[in-house]
């Protein structure tokens, strides 16, 4: 257990429905990241926050995806009008970026989304 | 970030050393070599990182060649619980931004 938690762990939804995932990072970590991983592939970066500010978004993050981190603590990732291609593991990670220090990312267990 | 090349899979006998290679011939001077692993159905786990000197921690050792174009992650006494996908990533540290994962090496530790 890295201290990063994600909820739910599994989600099955029908095509066209909206889904929302939650990530709770390690409490003193100021950066929070979202990745997506499809079967047999490495994780792919989606977006990240420093405190409450969303600093970077991947081209993978279509306009159906939105992420928030309203108070600089937990984050939510919402997918609207889900498509079968959205089926994947959604991973959250957090890190503490401070000066010149090490900033390895700690990952949560992921939320596995299946769109039927 | 520089591109990395890893073998897709490797086997190792339990109790023996597992040596996982990574090629990063385009690495630049300010890029570090990071290793993460991902055990089935879990999120990736940080293992170790280095710039040019060899590094060792409680999990593994990292050997980086003098020209920094390749490196080897060593698990000195592999156990069945070390069966995982191992990712070699080259990145500028202190940037705090995303990790770029390749395909990794699927290590199977066999009894």
mmCIF file of N, CA, C and O in Angstrom, chain A residues 56-103:
data_model
loop_
_atom_site.group_PDB
_atom_site.id
_atom_site.type_symbol
_atom_site.label_atom_id
_atom_site.label_comp_id
_atom_site.label_asym_id
_atom_site.label_seq_id
_atom_site.Cartn_x
_atom_site.Cartn_y
_atom_site.Cartn_z
ATOM 1 N N UNK A 56 -0.743 20.435 -17.073
ATOM 2 C CA UNK A 56 -0.472 19.836 -18.380
ATOM 3 C C UNK A 56 -1.538 18.798 -18.689
ATOM 4 O O UNK A 56 -1.998 18.077 -17.798
ATOM 5 N N UNK A 57 -1.928 18.754 -19.961
ATOM 6 C CA UNK A 57 -2.894 17.763 -20.421
ATOM 7 C C UNK A 57 -2.366 17.095 -21.674
ATOM 8 O O UNK A 57 -1.895 17.766 -22.594
ATOM 9 N N UNK A 58 -2.492 15.790 -21.732
ATOM 10 C CA UNK A 58 -2.076 15.034 -22.908
ATOM 11 C C UNK A 58 -3.116 15.173 -24.016
ATOM 12 O O UNK A 58 -4.292 15.446 -23.759
ATOM 13 N N UNK A 59 -2.657 14.903 -25.242
ATOM 14 C CA UNK A 59 -3.610 14.880 -26.366
ATOM 15 C C UNK A 59 -4.607 13.739 -26.218
ATOM 16 O O UNK A 59 -5.653 13.727 -26.857
ATOM 17 N N UNK A 60 -4.263 12.753 -25.367
ATOM 18 C CA UNK A 60 -5.190 11.646 -25.117
ATOM 19 C C UNK A 60 -6.436 12.114 -24.379
ATOM 20 O O UNK A 60 -7.467 11.446 -24.407
ATOM 21 N N UNK A 61 -6.326 13.244 -23.705
ATOM 22 C CA UNK A 61 -7.430 13.739 -22.892
ATOM 23 C C UNK A 61 -8.393 14.507 -23.793
ATOM 24 O O UNK A 61 -8.283 15.731 -23.949
ATOM 25 N N UNK A 62 -9.340 13.754 -24.367
ATOM 26 C CA UNK A 62 -10.304 14.397 -25.270
ATOM 27 C C UNK A 62 -11.251 15.278 -24.467
ATOM 28 O O UNK A 62 -11.240 15.286 -23.233
ATOM 29 N N UNK A 63 -12.127 15.995 -25.187
ATOM 30 C CA UNK A 63 -13.043 16.905 -24.495
ATOM 31 C C UNK A 63 -14.110 16.168 -23.701
ATOM 32 O O UNK A 63 -14.882 16.775 -22.968
ATOM 33 N N UNK A 64 -14.162 14.846 -23.822
ATOM 34 C CA UNK A 64 -15.086 14.077 -22.981
ATOM 35 C C UNK A 64 -14.514 13.832 -21.580
ATOM 36 O O UNK A 64 -15.224 13.380 -20.693
ATOM 37 N N UNK A 65 -13.234 14.084 -21.440
ATOM 38 C CA UNK A 65 -12.561 13.849 -20.163
ATOM 39 C C UNK A 65 -12.381 15.185 -19.435
ATOM 40 O O UNK A 65 -11.993 16.179 -20.043
ATOM 41 N N UNK A 66 -12.618 15.170 -18.138
ATOM 42 C CA UNK A 66 -12.305 16.355 -17.347
ATOM 43 C C UNK A 66 -11.783 15.915 -15.987
ATOM 44 O O UNK A 66 -12.265 14.940 -15.406
ATOM 45 N N UNK A 67 -10.793 16.620 -15.506
ATOM 46 C CA UNK A 67 -10.198 16.309 -14.217
ATOM 47 C C UNK A 67 -10.191 17.566 -13.371
ATOM 48 O O UNK A 67 -10.021 18.673 -13.883
ATOM 49 N N UNK A 68 -10.367 17.357 -12.072
ATOM 50 C CA UNK A 68 -10.364 18.470 -11.124
ATOM 51 C C UNK A 68 -9.596 18.080 -9.872
ATOM 52 O O UNK A 68 -9.545 16.907 -9.500
ATOM 53 N N UNK A 69 -9.089 19.097 -9.218
ATOM 54 C CA UNK A 69 -8.476 18.916 -7.905
ATOM 55 C C UNK A 69 -8.793 20.179 -7.107
ATOM 56 O O UNK A 69 -7.942 21.026 -6.903
ATOM 57 N N UNK A 70 -10.044 20.306 -6.704
ATOM 58 C CA UNK A 70 -10.576 21.593 -6.235
ATOM 59 C C UNK A 70 -9.855 22.216 -5.039
ATOM 60 O O UNK A 70 -9.726 23.422 -4.961
ATOM 61 N N UNK A 71 -9.398 21.467 -4.109
ATOM 62 C CA UNK A 71 -8.758 22.052 -2.936
ATOM 63 C C UNK A 71 -7.309 21.607 -2.818
ATOM 64 O O UNK A 71 -6.698 21.713 -1.763
ATOM 65 N N UNK A 72 -6.778 21.112 -3.924
ATOM 66 C CA UNK A 72 -5.386 20.672 -3.887
ATOM 67 C C UNK A 72 -5.169 19.402 -3.107
ATOM 68 O O UNK A 72 -4.032 19.086 -2.765
ATOM 69 N N UNK A 73 -6.267 18.678 -2.828
ATOM 70 C CA UNK A 73 -6.087 17.407 -2.120
ATOM 71 C C UNK A 73 -6.518 16.259 -3.040
ATOM 72 O O UNK A 73 -5.756 15.876 -3.916
ATOM 73 N N UNK A 74 -7.750 15.755 -2.871
ATOM 74 C CA UNK A 74 -8.193 14.666 -3.749
ATOM 75 C C UNK A 74 -8.482 15.201 -5.149
ATOM 76 O O UNK A 74 -8.608 16.413 -5.371
ATOM 77 N N UNK A 75 -8.563 14.274 -6.091
ATOM 78 C CA UNK A 75 -8.869 14.636 -7.478
ATOM 79 C C UNK A 75 -9.965 13.723 -8.016
ATOM 80 O O UNK A 75 -10.122 12.591 -7.552
ATOM 81 N N UNK A 76 -10.702 14.238 -8.980
ATOM 82 C CA UNK A 76 -11.678 13.415 -9.698
ATOM 83 C C UNK A 76 -11.388 13.458 -11.182
ATOM 84 O O UNK A 76 -10.918 14.470 -11.712
ATOM 85 N N UNK A 77 -11.647 12.339 -11.842
ATOM 86 C CA UNK A 77 -11.549 12.229 -13.295
ATOM 87 C C UNK A 77 -12.911 11.785 -13.802
ATOM 88 O O UNK A 77 -13.413 10.737 -13.395
ATOM 89 N N UNK A 78 -13.519 12.612 -14.634
ATOM 90 C CA UNK A 78 -14.833 12.282 -15.180
ATOM 91 C C UNK A 78 -14.718 11.998 -16.665
ATOM 92 O O UNK A 78 -14.019 12.716 -17.393
ATOM 93 N N UNK A 79 -15.391 10.970 -17.105
ATOM 94 C CA UNK A 79 -15.501 10.648 -18.537
ATOM 95 C C UNK A 79 -16.970 10.748 -18.904
ATOM 96 O O UNK A 79 -17.808 10.052 -18.315
ATOM 97 N N UNK A 80 -17.274 11.611 -19.842
ATOM 98 C CA UNK A 80 -18.660 11.754 -20.299
ATOM 99 C C UNK A 80 -18.872 10.930 -21.562
ATOM 100 O O UNK A 80 -17.945 10.733 -22.360
ATOM 101 N N UNK A 81 -20.088 10.454 -21.721
ATOM 102 C CA UNK A 81 -20.484 9.709 -22.927
ATOM 103 C C UNK A 81 -19.442 8.627 -23.241
ATOM 104 O O UNK A 81 -18.827 8.612 -24.315
ATOM 105 N N UNK A 82 -19.265 7.719 -22.309
ATOM 106 C CA UNK A 82 -18.204 6.722 -22.456
ATOM 107 C C UNK A 82 -18.335 5.923 -23.744
ATOM 108 O O UNK A 82 -19.444 5.667 -24.238
ATOM 109 N N UNK A 83 -17.189 5.525 -24.260
ATOM 110 C CA UNK A 83 -17.093 4.699 -25.465
ATOM 111 C C UNK A 83 -16.336 3.418 -25.101
ATOM 112 O O UNK A 83 -15.608 3.387 -24.111
ATOM 113 N N UNK A 84 -16.485 2.400 -25.921
ATOM 114 C CA UNK A 84 -15.816 1.130 -25.616
ATOM 115 C C UNK A 84 -14.302 1.308 -25.578
ATOM 116 O O UNK A 84 -13.607 0.641 -24.819
ATOM 117 N N UNK A 85 -13.788 2.224 -26.360
ATOM 118 C CA UNK A 85 -12.353 2.495 -26.362
ATOM 119 C C UNK A 85 -11.848 3.117 -25.077
ATOM 120 O O UNK A 85 -10.637 3.218 -24.869
ATOM 121 N N UNK A 86 -12.749 3.541 -24.207
ATOM 122 C CA UNK A 86 -12.335 4.092 -22.918
ATOM 123 C C UNK A 86 -12.030 2.997 -21.906
ATOM 124 O O UNK A 86 -11.511 3.284 -20.818
ATOM 125 N N UNK A 87 -12.357 1.757 -22.244
ATOM 126 C CA UNK A 87 -12.079 0.643 -21.334
ATOM 127 C C UNK A 87 -10.579 0.554 -21.088
ATOM 128 O O UNK A 87 -9.788 0.430 -22.037
ATOM 129 N N UNK A 88 -10.186 0.642 -19.846
ATOM 130 C CA UNK A 88 -8.768 0.687 -19.477
ATOM 131 C C UNK A 88 -8.653 0.715 -17.967
ATOM 132 O O UNK A 88 -9.650 0.816 -17.247
ATOM 133 N N UNK A 89 -7.394 0.657 -17.495
ATOM 134 C CA UNK A 89 -7.110 0.902 -16.086
ATOM 135 C C UNK A 89 -6.722 2.377 -15.968
ATOM 136 O O UNK A 89 -5.860 2.850 -16.712
ATOM 137 N N UNK A 90 -7.340 3.095 -15.056
ATOM 138 C CA UNK A 90 -7.017 4.491 -14.817
ATOM 139 C C UNK A 90 -6.230 4.584 -13.516
ATOM 140 O O UNK A 90 -6.722 4.227 -12.445
ATOM 141 N N UNK A 91 -5.004 5.050 -13.661
ATOM 142 C CA UNK A 91 -4.074 5.090 -12.530
ATOM 143 C C UNK A 91 -3.862 6.520 -12.063
ATOM 144 O O UNK A 91 -3.746 7.439 -12.874
ATOM 145 N N UNK A 92 -3.774 6.674 -10.780
ATOM 146 C CA UNK A 92 -3.468 7.963 -10.173
ATOM 147 C C UNK A 92 -2.126 7.832 -9.464
ATOM 148 O O UNK A 92 -1.799 6.771 -8.917
ATOM 149 N N UNK A 93 -1.343 8.887 -9.498
ATOM 150 C CA UNK A 93 -0.066 8.892 -8.784
ATOM 151 C C UNK A 93 0.122 10.254 -8.126
ATOM 152 O O UNK A 93 -0.483 11.245 -8.546
ATOM 153 N N UNK A 94 0.952 10.298 -7.105
ATOM 154 C CA UNK A 94 1.252 11.582 -6.479
ATOM 155 C C UNK A 94 2.739 11.668 -6.177
ATOM 156 O O UNK A 94 3.437 10.649 -6.093
ATOM 157 N N UNK A 95 3.216 12.898 -6.060
ATOM 158 C CA UNK A 95 4.614 13.112 -5.715
ATOM 159 C C UNK A 95 4.741 14.443 -4.987
ATOM 160 O O UNK A 95 3.854 15.294 -5.043
ATOM 161 N N UNK A 96 5.870 14.596 -4.298
ATOM 162 C CA UNK A 96 6.149 15.868 -3.643
ATOM 163 C C UNK A 96 7.305 16.507 -4.388
ATOM 164 O O UNK A 96 8.398 15.954 -4.434
ATOM 165 N N UNK A 97 7.023 17.621 -5.005
ATOM 166 C CA UNK A 97 8.064 18.331 -5.744
ATOM 167 C C UNK A 97 8.529 19.488 -4.877
ATOM 168 O O UNK A 97 7.758 20.372 -4.547
ATOM 169 N N UNK A 98 9.809 19.448 -4.544
ATOM 170 C CA UNK A 98 10.323 20.461 -3.614
ATOM 171 C C UNK A 98 11.795 20.691 -3.913
ATOM 172 O O UNK A 98 12.614 19.811 -3.706
ATOM 173 N N UNK A 99 12.114 21.850 -4.431
ATOM 174 C CA UNK A 99 13.507 22.182 -4.689
ATOM 175 C C UNK A 99 14.157 21.183 -5.623
ATOM 176 O O UNK A 99 13.615 20.815 -6.652
ATOM 177 N N UNK A 100 15.350 20.735 -5.243
ATOM 178 C CA UNK A 100 16.089 19.814 -6.086
ATOM 179 C C UNK A 100 15.908 18.366 -5.645
ATOM 180 O O UNK A 100 16.657 17.491 -6.043
ATOM 181 N N UNK A 101 14.934 18.115 -4.806
ATOM 182 C CA UNK A 101 14.792 16.784 -4.231
ATOM 183 C C UNK A 101 14.208 15.751 -5.167
ATOM 184 O O UNK A 101 13.633 16.054 -6.196
ATOM 185 N N UNK A 102 14.348 14.508 -4.787
ATOM 186 C CA UNK A 102 13.796 13.389 -5.541
ATOM 187 C C UNK A 102 12.284 13.513 -5.572
ATOM 188 O O UNK A 102 11.658 13.874 -4.586
ATOM 189 N N UNK A 103 11.704 13.204 -6.708
ATOM 190 C CA UNK A 103 10.268 13.316 -6.812
ATOM 191 C C UNK A 103 9.664 12.112 -7.507
ATOM 192 O O UNK A 103 8.952 12.241 -8.478
#
